Tab-separated table of C-alpha atoms in Angstrom:
chain	number	residue	atom	x	y	z
A	966	MET	CA	0.000	0.000	0.000
A	967	GLN	CA	2.810	2.277	0.897
A	968	TRP	CA	4.534	1.281	-2.292
A	969	LYS	CA	1.419	2.134	-4.235
A	970	ASP	CA	1.219	5.449	-2.453
A	971	GLU	CA	4.849	6.195	-3.225
A	972	ARG	CA	4.316	5.188	-6.823
A	973	HIS	CA	1.246	7.399	-6.932
A	974	THR	CA	3.231	10.181	-5.340
A	975	ARG	CA	6.037	9.770	-7.846
A	976	ALA	CA	3.448	9.721	-10.593
A	977	MET	CA	1.889	12.849	-9.165
A	978	LEU	CA	5.305	14.419	-8.861
A	979	ARG	CA	6.140	13.411	-12.394
A	980	ALA	CA	2.807	14.839	-13.482
A	981	ALA	CA	3.453	17.956	-11.458
A	982	PHE	CA	6.937	18.289	-12.826
A	983	GLY	CA	5.580	17.531	-16.256
A	984	GLY	CA	2.915	20.179	-15.728
A	985	ILE	CA	5.512	22.585	-14.473
A	986	ALA	CA	7.708	21.770	-17.425
A	987	ALA	CA	4.737	22.212	-19.744
A	988	LEU	CA	3.849	25.473	-18.053
A	989	LEU	CA	7.459	26.503	-18.277
A	990	LEU	CA	7.502	25.605	-21.964
A	991	VAL	CA	4.219	27.434	-22.507
A	992	SER	CA	5.476	30.441	-20.606
A	993	GLN	CA	8.670	30.386	-22.608
A	994	ILE	CA	6.707	30.092	-25.829
A	995	LEU	CA	4.367	32.899	-24.758
A	996	GLY	CA	7.282	34.955	-23.609
A	997	TYR	CA	9.075	34.381	-26.891
A	998	ILE	CA	5.938	35.261	-28.851
A	999	ARG	CA	5.473	38.457	-26.855
A	1000	TRP	CA	9.141	39.261	-27.107
A	1001	SER	CA	9.073	38.687	-30.850
A	1002	ALA	CA	6.007	40.914	-31.135
A	1003	ALA	CA	7.764	43.635	-29.181
A	1004	GLN	CA	10.851	43.243	-31.339
A	1005	SER	CA	8.692	43.413	-34.456
A	1006	THR	CA	7.025	46.561	-33.136
A	1007	VAL	CA	10.344	48.222	-32.437
A	1008	ALA	CA	11.627	47.138	-35.859
A	1009	THR	CA	8.552	48.737	-37.416
A	1010	ILE	CA	9.266	51.954	-35.547
A	1011	GLU	CA	12.893	51.995	-36.604
A	1012	GLY	CA	12.235	50.839	-40.169
A	1013	ASP	CA	9.020	52.647	-41.133
A	1014	ALA	CA	8.493	55.597	-38.798
A	1015	LEU	CA	12.069	56.817	-38.866
A	1016	ALA	CA	12.337	56.246	-42.619
A	1017	SER	CA	9.096	58.170	-43.104
A	1018	VAL	CA	10.201	61.113	-40.982
A	1019	GLY	CA	13.565	61.147	-42.758
A	1020	LEU	CA	11.880	61.246	-46.150
A	1021	ILE	CA	9.499	63.958	-44.945
A	1022	GLY	CA	12.478	66.036	-43.864
A	1023	ARG	CA	14.037	65.494	-47.284
A	1024	LEU	CA	10.829	66.583	-49.018
A	1025	SER	CA	10.631	69.692	-46.818
A	1026	TYR	CA	14.271	70.553	-47.557
A	1027	ASP	CA	13.749	70.139	-51.328
A	1028	PHE	CA	10.674	72.371	-51.231
A	1029	GLN	CA	12.451	75.118	-49.265
A	1030	ARG	CA	15.524	74.783	-51.482
A	1031	GLU	CA	13.378	75.279	-54.590
A	1032	ARG	CA	11.897	78.434	-53.049
A	1033	MET	CA	15.372	79.827	-52.354
A	1034	LEU	CA	16.483	79.062	-55.916
A	1035	ILE	CA	13.414	80.823	-57.328
A	1036	TYR	CA	14.239	83.909	-55.243
A	1037	ARG	CA	17.798	83.764	-56.590
A	1038	HIS	CA	16.385	83.446	-60.113
A	1039	ILE	CA	14.326	86.610	-59.573
A	1040	LEU	CA	17.397	88.502	-58.377
A	1041	GLU	CA	19.428	87.310	-61.408
A	1042	ARG	CA	19.109	89.149	-64.711
A	1043	GLU	CA	21.558	87.369	-67.001
A	1044	ALA	CA	20.175	84.495	-69.094
A	1045	PRO	CA	23.135	82.100	-68.552
A	1046	GLN	CA	22.959	82.481	-64.784
A	1047	MET	CA	19.182	82.083	-64.830
A	1048	ALA	CA	19.557	78.912	-66.909
A	1049	ALA	CA	22.055	77.532	-64.393
A	1050	ILE	CA	19.634	78.226	-61.542
A	1051	GLU	CA	16.838	76.528	-63.487
A	1052	ARG	CA	18.992	73.431	-63.842
A	1053	GLN	CA	19.440	73.406	-60.077
A	1054	ILE	CA	15.683	73.751	-59.648
A	1055	ALA	CA	15.157	70.779	-61.990
A	1056	ALA	CA	17.606	68.700	-59.937
A	1057	VAL	CA	15.777	69.609	-56.725
A	1058	LYS	CA	12.458	68.605	-58.306
A	1059	ASP	CA	13.946	65.276	-59.363
A	1060	ASP	CA	15.106	64.644	-55.807
A	1061	TRP	CA	11.628	65.544	-54.538
A	1062	ALA	CA	10.085	63.026	-56.958
A	1063	THR	CA	12.514	60.309	-55.817
A	1064	ALA	CA	11.780	60.963	-52.138
A	1065	ALA	CA	8.027	61.093	-52.795
A	1066	HIS	CA	8.173	57.775	-54.666
A	1067	ALA	CA	9.988	56.185	-51.733
A	1068	TYR	CA	7.648	57.688	-49.138
A	1069	ALA	CA	4.279	56.929	-50.798
A	1070	PRO	CA	4.249	53.179	-49.879
A	1071	LEU	CA	4.950	54.083	-46.222
A	1072	THR	CA	1.767	56.131	-45.772
A	1073	THR	CA	0.017	53.464	-43.696
A	1074	TYR	CA	-0.659	55.127	-40.359
A	1075	GLU	CA	-4.053	56.549	-39.478
A	1076	GLY	CA	-4.478	60.005	-41.025
A	1077	GLU	CA	-1.248	59.729	-43.007
A	1078	PRO	CA	-2.780	59.086	-46.476
A	1079	ALA	CA	-5.028	62.143	-46.129
A	1080	ALA	CA	-2.123	64.317	-44.983
A	1081	TRP	CA	0.020	62.991	-47.845
A	1082	PHE	CA	-2.758	63.792	-50.328
A	1083	ALA	CA	-3.051	67.320	-48.888
A	1084	LEU	CA	0.711	67.841	-49.160
A	1085	ASN	CA	0.764	66.770	-52.824
A	1086	ARG	CA	-2.221	68.991	-53.558
A	1087	ASP	CA	-0.654	72.059	-51.913
A	1088	VAL	CA	2.729	71.380	-53.506
A	1089	ALA	CA	1.044	71.194	-56.923
A	1090	MET	CA	-0.583	74.564	-56.272
A	1091	ALA	CA	2.731	76.008	-55.103
A	1092	GLU	CA	4.474	74.644	-58.209
A	1093	GLN	CA	1.944	76.399	-60.443
A	1094	GLN	CA	2.643	79.701	-58.722
A	1095	ALA	CA	6.388	79.073	-58.745
A	1096	THR	CA	6.250	78.325	-62.481
A	1097	ALA	CA	4.397	81.588	-63.052
A	1098	ALA	CA	7.039	83.456	-61.047
A	1099	LEU	CA	9.831	81.821	-63.047
A	1100	GLN	CA	8.177	82.793	-66.340
A	1101	LEU	CA	8.013	86.406	-65.178
A	1102	SER	CA	11.588	86.242	-63.917
A	1103	ARG	CA	12.834	84.929	-67.289
A	1104	ALA	CA	11.390	88.097	-68.822
A	1105	ASN	CA	13.143	90.139	-66.075
A	1106	ARG	CA	9.752	91.193	-64.715
A	1107	ASP	CA	11.204	90.777	-61.265
A	1108	SER	CA	8.752	92.921	-59.331
A	1109	GLU	CA	5.812	90.969	-60.749
A	1110	ALA	CA	7.585	87.686	-60.044
A	1111	ALA	CA	8.256	88.714	-56.451
A	1112	GLN	CA	4.608	89.702	-56.093
A	1113	VAL	CA	3.520	86.278	-57.374
A	1114	LEU	CA	5.698	84.599	-54.740
A	1115	LEU	CA	4.366	86.958	-52.084
A	1116	THR	CA	0.811	86.007	-53.127
A	1117	ALA	CA	1.821	82.352	-52.916
A	1118	GLU	CA	2.953	82.632	-49.276
A	1119	PRO	CA	-0.331	81.139	-47.935
A	1120	THR	CA	0.232	78.096	-50.166
A	1121	PHE	CA	3.849	77.787	-48.957
A	1122	GLU	CA	2.604	77.984	-45.371
A	1123	ALA	CA	0.038	75.292	-46.135
A	1124	VAL	CA	2.840	73.044	-47.406
A	1125	SER	CA	4.771	73.632	-44.178
A	1126	ARG	CA	1.681	72.721	-42.160
A	1127	ASP	CA	1.189	69.558	-44.245
A	1128	VAL	CA	4.791	68.527	-43.592
A	1129	GLN	CA	4.365	69.135	-39.871
A	1130	THR	CA	1.140	67.104	-39.921
A	1131	LEU	CA	2.964	64.151	-41.492
A	1132	VAL	CA	5.726	64.432	-38.896
A	1133	ASP	CA	3.121	64.547	-36.124
A	1134	VAL	CA	1.327	61.492	-37.556
A	1135	ASN	CA	4.540	59.483	-37.649
A	1136	GLN	CA	5.536	60.608	-34.167
A	1137	ALA	CA	2.090	59.665	-32.876
A	1138	ALA	CA	2.391	56.281	-34.560
A	1139	ALA	CA	5.793	55.778	-32.979
A	1140	ALA	CA	4.367	56.674	-29.580
A	1141	ALA	CA	1.461	54.268	-30.111
A	1142	ALA	CA	3.883	51.524	-31.095
A	1143	ARG	CA	5.926	52.135	-27.971
A	1144	ALA	CA	2.746	51.978	-25.884
A	1145	HIS	CA	1.813	48.739	-27.602
A	1146	ALA	CA	5.231	47.322	-26.809
A	1147	ALA	CA	4.753	48.363	-23.189
A	1148	ARG	CA	1.382	46.602	-23.106
A	1149	LEU	CA	2.945	43.446	-24.500
A	1150	GLU	CA	5.530	43.576	-21.758
A	1151	ALA	CA	2.838	43.965	-19.118
A	1152	ASN	CA	0.910	40.979	-20.549
A	1153	VAL	CA	4.006	38.834	-20.317
A	1154	LEU	CA	4.375	39.750	-16.662
A	1155	TYR	CA	0.701	39.013	-15.920
A	1156	VAL	CA	1.024	35.532	-17.423
A	1157	LEU	CA	4.175	34.800	-15.489
A	1158	LEU	CA	2.632	35.909	-12.179
A	1159	ALA	CA	-0.014	33.151	-12.531
A	1160	LEU	CA	2.625	30.391	-12.645
A	1161	ALA	CA	4.504	28.604	-9.906
A	1162	ALA	CA	7.353	30.218	-8.036
A	1163	ALA	CA	9.988	28.434	-10.092
A	1164	ILE	CA	8.288	29.440	-13.307
A	1165	LEU	CA	7.891	32.948	-11.932
A	1166	VAL	CA	11.624	33.233	-11.286
A	1167	ILE	CA	12.461	32.021	-14.764
A	1168	THR	CA	9.819	34.212	-16.284
A	1169	LEU	CA	11.029	37.244	-14.384
A	1170	VAL	CA	14.468	36.696	-15.868
A	1171	VAL	CA	12.939	36.518	-19.322
A	1172	GLY	CA	10.774	39.528	-18.519
A	1173	ARG	CA	13.786	41.536	-17.387
A	1174	GLN	CA	15.660	40.573	-20.528
A	1175	LEU	CA	12.651	41.511	-22.618
A	1176	THR	CA	12.307	44.772	-20.737
A	1177	ARG	CA	15.976	45.504	-21.295
A	1178	VAL	CA	15.673	44.809	-25.011
A	1179	ILE	CA	12.569	46.968	-25.372
A	1180	SER	CA	14.086	49.754	-23.259
A	1181	ASP	CA	17.265	49.711	-25.306
A	1182	ASN	CA	15.273	49.868	-28.520
A	1183	GLU	CA	13.064	52.645	-27.181
A	1184	ARG	CA	16.128	54.542	-26.053
A	1185	ARG	CA	17.655	54.163	-29.498
A	1186	LEU	CA	14.368	55.251	-31.047
A	1187	GLY	CA	14.309	58.299	-28.783
A	1188	GLN	CA	17.878	59.158	-29.707
A	1189	GLN	CA	17.123	58.802	-33.400
A	1190	THR	CA	14.023	60.969	-33.006
A	1191	LEU	CA	16.114	63.643	-31.312
A	1192	GLU	CA	18.694	63.385	-34.071
A	1193	LEU	CA	15.968	63.855	-36.665
A	1194	GLN	CA	14.632	66.893	-34.829
A	1195	THR	CA	18.154	68.267	-34.683
A	1196	LYS	CA	18.546	67.786	-38.435
A	1197	ASN	CA	15.271	69.613	-39.024
A	1198	ARG	CA	16.530	72.489	-36.887
A	1199	GLU	CA	19.744	72.437	-38.878
A	1200	LEU	CA	17.722	72.919	-42.050
A	1201	ASP	CA	16.153	76.011	-40.489
A	1202	ALA	CA	19.620	77.203	-39.443
A	1203	PHE	CA	21.105	76.595	-42.904
A	1204	ALA	CA	21.207	80.297	-43.682
A	1205	GLY	CA	22.959	81.006	-40.387
A	1206	ARG	CA	25.700	78.496	-41.155
A	1207	VAL	CA	26.204	80.039	-44.597
A	1208	ALA	CA	26.555	83.476	-43.005
A	1209	HIS	CA	29.062	82.060	-40.528
A	1210	ASP	CA	31.131	80.571	-43.358
A	1211	LEU	CA	31.114	83.886	-45.193
A	1212	ARG	CA	32.119	85.798	-42.099
A	1213	GLY	CA	35.144	83.570	-41.551
A	1214	PRO	CA	37.393	85.315	-44.120
A	1215	LEU	CA	36.187	88.696	-42.849
A	1216	ASN	CA	37.180	87.757	-39.308
A	1217	THR	CA	40.612	86.795	-40.634
A	1218	ILE	CA	40.975	90.224	-42.259
A	1219	ASN	CA	39.798	91.893	-39.064
A	1220	LEU	CA	42.357	89.930	-37.026
A	1221	ALA	CA	45.106	90.828	-39.488
A	1222	ALA	CA	44.141	94.493	-39.222
A	1223	SER	CA	44.343	94.286	-35.417
A	1224	VAL	CA	47.813	92.727	-35.661
A	1225	ILE	CA	48.914	95.468	-38.060
A	1226	ALA	CA	47.634	98.180	-35.727
A	1227	GLU	CA	49.375	96.584	-32.749
A	1228	ARG	CA	52.744	95.917	-34.391
A	1229	THR	CA	52.857	98.964	-36.652
A	1230	PRO	CA	51.444	102.012	-34.812
A	1231	GLY	CA	51.961	104.145	-37.901
A	1232	GLU	CA	49.419	102.002	-39.771
A	1233	ALA	CA	46.720	102.332	-37.118
A	1234	ALA	CA	44.595	104.527	-39.381
A	1235	THR	CA	44.846	102.000	-42.198
A	1236	ALA	CA	43.945	99.193	-39.820
A	1237	ALA	CA	40.930	101.182	-38.614
A	1238	ILE	CA	39.748	101.587	-42.216
A	1239	LEU	CA	40.125	97.841	-42.754
A	1240	GLN	CA	38.197	97.037	-39.598
A	1241	ARG	CA	35.412	99.485	-40.515
A	1242	GLY	CA	35.175	97.866	-43.924
A	1243	VAL	CA	34.995	94.404	-42.335
A	1244	ILE	CA	32.136	95.533	-40.114
A	1245	GLN	CA	30.295	97.003	-43.110
A	1246	MET	CA	30.835	93.849	-45.201
A	1247	THR	CA	29.717	91.586	-42.347
A	1248	GLY	CA	26.492	93.542	-42.012
A	1249	LEU	CA	25.990	93.359	-45.765
A	1250	VAL	CA	26.441	89.553	-45.706
A	1251	ASP	CA	23.703	89.240	-43.102
A	1252	ASP	CA	21.363	91.583	-44.970
A	1253	LEU	CA	21.899	89.887	-48.317
A	1254	LEU	CA	21.246	86.535	-46.677
A	1255	THR	CA	17.999	87.848	-45.182
A	1256	LEU	CA	17.088	89.288	-48.596
A	1257	SER	CA	17.648	85.962	-50.379
A	1258	ARG	CA	15.539	83.988	-47.867
A	1259	ALA	CA	12.710	86.414	-47.143
A	1260	GLY	CA	12.345	88.133	-50.507
A	1261	GLY	CA	13.468	91.546	-49.261
A	1262	PRO	CA	12.623	93.880	-46.399
A	1263	SER	CA	8.888	93.329	-46.812
A	1264	ASP	CA	9.167	91.140	-43.728
A	1265	GLY	CA	9.632	94.259	-41.577
A	1266	ALA	CA	13.096	95.719	-42.249
A	1267	VAL	CA	13.064	99.517	-41.874
A	1268	ALA	CA	15.857	101.985	-42.675
A	1269	ARG	CA	16.303	105.620	-41.640
A	1270	PRO	CA	17.710	107.316	-44.773
A	1271	GLU	CA	19.073	110.336	-42.883
A	1272	THR	CA	21.082	108.085	-40.537
A	1273	VAL	CA	22.384	105.909	-43.358
A	1274	ALA	CA	23.262	108.986	-45.454
A	1275	ALA	CA	25.251	110.422	-42.537
A	1276	ALA	CA	27.253	107.196	-42.263
A	1277	VAL	CA	27.902	107.147	-46.026
A	1278	GLU	CA	28.931	110.804	-45.894
A	1279	ALA	CA	31.512	110.051	-43.193
A	1280	ASP	CA	33.063	107.310	-45.319
A	1281	LEU	CA	32.791	109.097	-48.660
A	1282	ARG	CA	33.921	112.614	-47.716
A	1283	PRO	CA	37.652	111.704	-47.439
A	1284	LYS	CA	37.566	110.272	-50.983
A	1285	VAL	CA	35.839	113.399	-52.313
A	1286	SER	CA	38.247	115.700	-50.485
A	1287	GLU	CA	41.209	113.747	-51.795
A	1288	ALA	CA	39.894	114.351	-55.321
A	1289	GLY	CA	39.568	118.085	-54.548
A	1290	GLY	CA	35.812	117.949	-54.815
A	1291	GLU	CA	32.690	118.886	-52.848
A	1292	LEU	CA	30.087	116.652	-51.210
A	1293	ARG	CA	26.628	117.986	-50.397
A	1294	VAL	CA	24.212	115.944	-48.299
A	1295	ASP	CA	20.623	117.011	-47.649
A	1296	VAL	CA	18.453	114.064	-46.613
A	1297	GLN	CA	15.174	114.591	-44.811
A	1298	PRO	CA	14.256	112.194	-41.971
A	1299	SER	CA	11.898	109.381	-42.820
A	1300	ALA	CA	11.498	105.596	-42.572
A	1301	ILE	CA	11.564	103.415	-45.686
A	1302	ARG	CA	11.139	99.736	-46.507
A	1303	CYS	CA	14.745	98.620	-46.737
A	1304	SER	CA	17.526	97.544	-44.388
A	1305	ASP	CA	20.249	99.908	-43.203
A	1306	GLY	CA	23.003	97.675	-44.580
A	1307	LEU	CA	21.511	97.378	-48.078
A	1308	LEU	CA	20.635	101.085	-48.315
A	1309	ARG	CA	24.132	101.977	-47.197
A	1310	GLN	CA	25.606	99.696	-49.839
A	1311	ALA	CA	23.455	101.279	-52.566
A	1312	LEU	CA	24.368	104.856	-51.610
A	1313	TRP	CA	28.029	103.948	-51.219
A	1314	ASN	CA	28.105	102.399	-54.708
A	1315	LEU	CA	26.600	105.546	-56.215
A	1316	GLY	CA	28.929	107.888	-54.327
A	1317	GLU	CA	31.984	105.819	-55.149
A	1318	ASN	CA	30.989	105.768	-58.832
A	1319	ALA	CA	30.626	109.561	-58.788
A	1320	VAL	CA	34.192	109.935	-57.512
A	1321	LYS	CA	35.603	107.210	-59.748
A	1322	TYR	CA	34.032	108.441	-63.002
A	1323	ARG	CA	34.746	112.151	-62.565
A	1324	ARG	CA	36.147	114.357	-65.321
A	1325	PRO	CA	39.894	114.671	-64.898
A	1326	ASP	CA	39.926	118.428	-65.420
A	1327	VAL	CA	36.908	119.326	-63.263
A	1328	PRO	CA	36.683	118.952	-59.453
A	1329	PRO	CA	33.838	116.566	-58.601
A	1330	VAL	CA	30.653	117.989	-57.119
A	1331	ILE	CA	28.441	115.272	-55.644
A	1332	ALA	CA	25.003	115.817	-54.122
A	1333	LEU	CA	22.944	113.372	-52.089
A	1334	VAL	CA	19.373	114.585	-51.604
A	1335	GLY	CA	16.484	112.758	-49.965
A	1336	ARG	CA	12.854	113.841	-49.957
A	1337	ALA	CA	9.500	112.270	-49.108
A	1338	THR	CA	6.982	112.405	-51.984
A	1339	ASN	CA	3.408	111.355	-52.556
A	1340	ALA	CA	4.700	108.148	-54.156
A	1341	GLY	CA	7.144	107.270	-51.371
A	1342	TYR	CA	10.677	108.462	-50.698
A	1343	GLU	CA	13.270	109.566	-53.250
A	1344	LEU	CA	17.031	109.520	-52.816
A	1345	ARG	CA	18.899	111.271	-55.614
A	1346	VAL	CA	22.663	111.055	-56.108
A	1347	SER	CA	23.950	113.465	-58.767
A	1348	ASP	CA	27.410	114.439	-59.993
A	1349	ASN	CA	29.171	116.514	-62.648
A	1350	GLY	CA	31.282	113.642	-63.961
A	1351	LEU	CA	31.849	111.971	-67.298
A	1352	GLY	CA	28.189	111.233	-67.904
A	1353	MET	CA	26.786	108.617	-70.272
A	1354	SER	CA	25.247	108.485	-73.710
A	1355	ALA	CA	21.574	107.621	-74.117
A	1356	GLU	CA	22.439	104.011	-75.057
A	1357	ASP	CA	24.828	103.613	-72.098
A	1358	THR	CA	22.228	105.095	-69.756
A	1359	ARG	CA	19.662	102.562	-70.938
A	1360	ARG	CA	22.033	99.663	-70.180
A	1361	ALA	CA	23.726	101.149	-67.121
A	1362	PHE	CA	22.055	98.770	-64.643
A	1363	GLU	CA	22.943	95.594	-66.517
A	1364	PRO	CA	25.485	93.415	-64.681
A	1365	PHE	CA	29.063	93.768	-65.986
A	1366	PHE	CA	28.112	96.497	-68.461
A	1367	ARG	CA	30.874	99.075	-68.981
A	1368	GLY	CA	30.289	102.105	-71.187
A	1369	LYS	CA	32.914	103.137	-73.710
A	1370	ARG	CA	33.727	106.322	-71.793
A	1371	THR	CA	34.353	104.410	-68.544
A	1372	GLN	CA	36.230	101.343	-69.762
A	1373	ALA	CA	39.579	102.962	-68.993
A	1374	VAL	CA	38.616	103.257	-65.306
A	1375	ALA	CA	39.061	100.187	-63.090
A	1376	GLY	CA	35.786	98.555	-62.111
A	1377	THR	CA	33.670	95.419	-62.350
A	1378	GLY	CA	30.490	96.834	-63.835
A	1379	LEU	CA	28.437	95.470	-60.931
A	1380	GLY	CA	27.920	98.620	-58.863
A	1381	LEU	CA	24.717	99.855	-60.497
A	1382	ALA	CA	23.417	96.302	-60.951
A	1383	ILE	CA	23.679	95.795	-57.186
A	1384	VAL	CA	21.919	99.121	-56.594
A	1385	ARG	CA	19.047	98.092	-58.845
A	1386	ARG	CA	18.586	94.713	-57.140
A	1387	ILE	CA	18.593	96.304	-53.680
A	1388	VAL	CA	15.985	98.893	-54.652
A	1389	GLU	CA	13.700	96.514	-56.568
A	1390	ALA	CA	13.902	93.851	-53.856
A	1391	SER	CA	12.729	96.531	-51.428
A	1392	GLY	CA	9.694	97.221	-53.611
A	1393	GLY	CA	11.122	100.383	-55.182
A	1394	THR	CA	12.368	101.599	-58.547
A	1395	VAL	CA	15.567	103.176	-59.843
A	1396	PHE	CA	16.369	105.185	-62.958
A	1397	ALA	CA	19.242	107.224	-64.347
A	1398	ASP	CA	19.458	110.582	-66.098
A	1399	SER	CA	22.792	111.368	-67.725
A	1400	GLN	CA	24.457	113.471	-70.418
A	1401	PRO	CA	28.026	113.163	-71.667
A	1402	ASP	CA	30.397	115.655	-69.983
A	1403	HIS	CA	27.563	117.022	-67.843
A	1404	GLY	CA	27.181	114.335	-65.203
A	1405	THR	CA	24.774	111.692	-64.027
A	1406	ALA	CA	21.838	111.628	-61.611
A	1407	ILE	CA	20.572	108.343	-60.154
A	1408	THR	CA	17.183	108.412	-58.433
A	1409	LEU	CA	16.102	105.705	-55.994
A	1410	ARG	CA	12.432	105.492	-55.063
A	1411	PHE	CA	11.502	103.483	-51.959
A	1412	PRO	CA	8.110	102.797	-50.403
A	1413	LEU	CA	7.602	104.386	-47.013
A	1414	ALA	CA	7.464	102.084	-43.993
A	1415	PRO	CA	4.086	101.997	-42.185
A	1416	ALA	CA	4.137	103.863	-38.901
A	1417	ARG	CA	3.639	100.646	-36.900
A	1418	ASP	CA	6.870	99.186	-38.382
A	1419	HIS	CA	9.108	101.964	-37.040
A	1420	ALA	CA	7.183	103.501	-34.154
A	1421	GLY	CA	9.656	102.082	-31.653
A	1422	GLN	CA	12.823	103.138	-33.510
A	1423	PRO	CA	14.913	106.108	-32.503
A	1424	GLY	CA	13.796	109.210	-34.231
A	1425	ALA	CA	10.399	107.756	-35.141
A	1426	ALA	CA	7.421	110.033	-34.876
């Protein structure tokens, strides 16, 4: 009887151990299934969500890059340069198409197909407006082209919102996947808690390993998400990095000037001139960069012509005096739609041209006059220099154009072209009036800045 009981006990033990082993096997199988599901979820996050967000960032960069190239096209007036820019635009469009083709199959999350459709719709609208702007720009109807792009700003903003919506959808999907992985982990733990102590210990080990794997993957996913956000911020800061690269050589010149002033006291004045020029060029780099990205000072830049004219007078008067001439400045206070740096560059170019292209036998007389009119604000720079023929006057603002009477004087032929771009990008106009051996007068017309744009500036009414 005892033997039977022992045999029954051993059978029960074997059954118990068999049951425990079966439960252990089941728990291991369940744990493996859950672990595999979690791994699959994390793989989906890393493979699909991150790939989607990366492609979205690429699409956004291509779209913004195309906008910048169109603005450059508007500022360019020579056909070869415009053709080169158009080739760059075509390359950007090709890259957009490649990224869009790769991204389309990944639009599987809830709300993503609708957002993707909206993005394509808004991009198509933006492309129509961009094409219209390019057609106007090819005909050098730059003001009309800039106005078309300004009218298209709501469409560009809609594209930016569509891109952000797609990013939000993918981030939400990633968060949902992480939550799902967390739920799978919790289910594994609930199953293990219902088993025997031995199974529980084993299961806890598996659970901890699973938790570690999921946590590591989530941490990597978080790091990759942060890296993607950083890259998106870098796209926004692209212009700043370009400005920094351009300022590097200027800083080198400035440092060299400081060394010259320190080691050669007799050259301190020369070093000061170099440093002042570096400061002026650095400001111009920033303003030109703002102009290329924002389409000109219409985004709020305001200049005080009387202040800028005073600064130009201080720099120009020594050159005029050295030539034995006279400089007259009479600029009424006002506020115009332009930046100080760009206005200063325009006036400096005109004043420098007046000194450079003077008649050798006549002392130069240069006048800078500024007046508010019903149509805006006029700045007029006149001289008694060589003057230009009617044909030269008509082509004076073309890049690299040099009239026959001025070819013997050193120059690049870009001074008046830069003046024209600055004025037209600010929403104004420029024209020249000149006669051979009588001098030249260049008139710049700027729109006035609304009172609310300059109410807080010094000297504002």
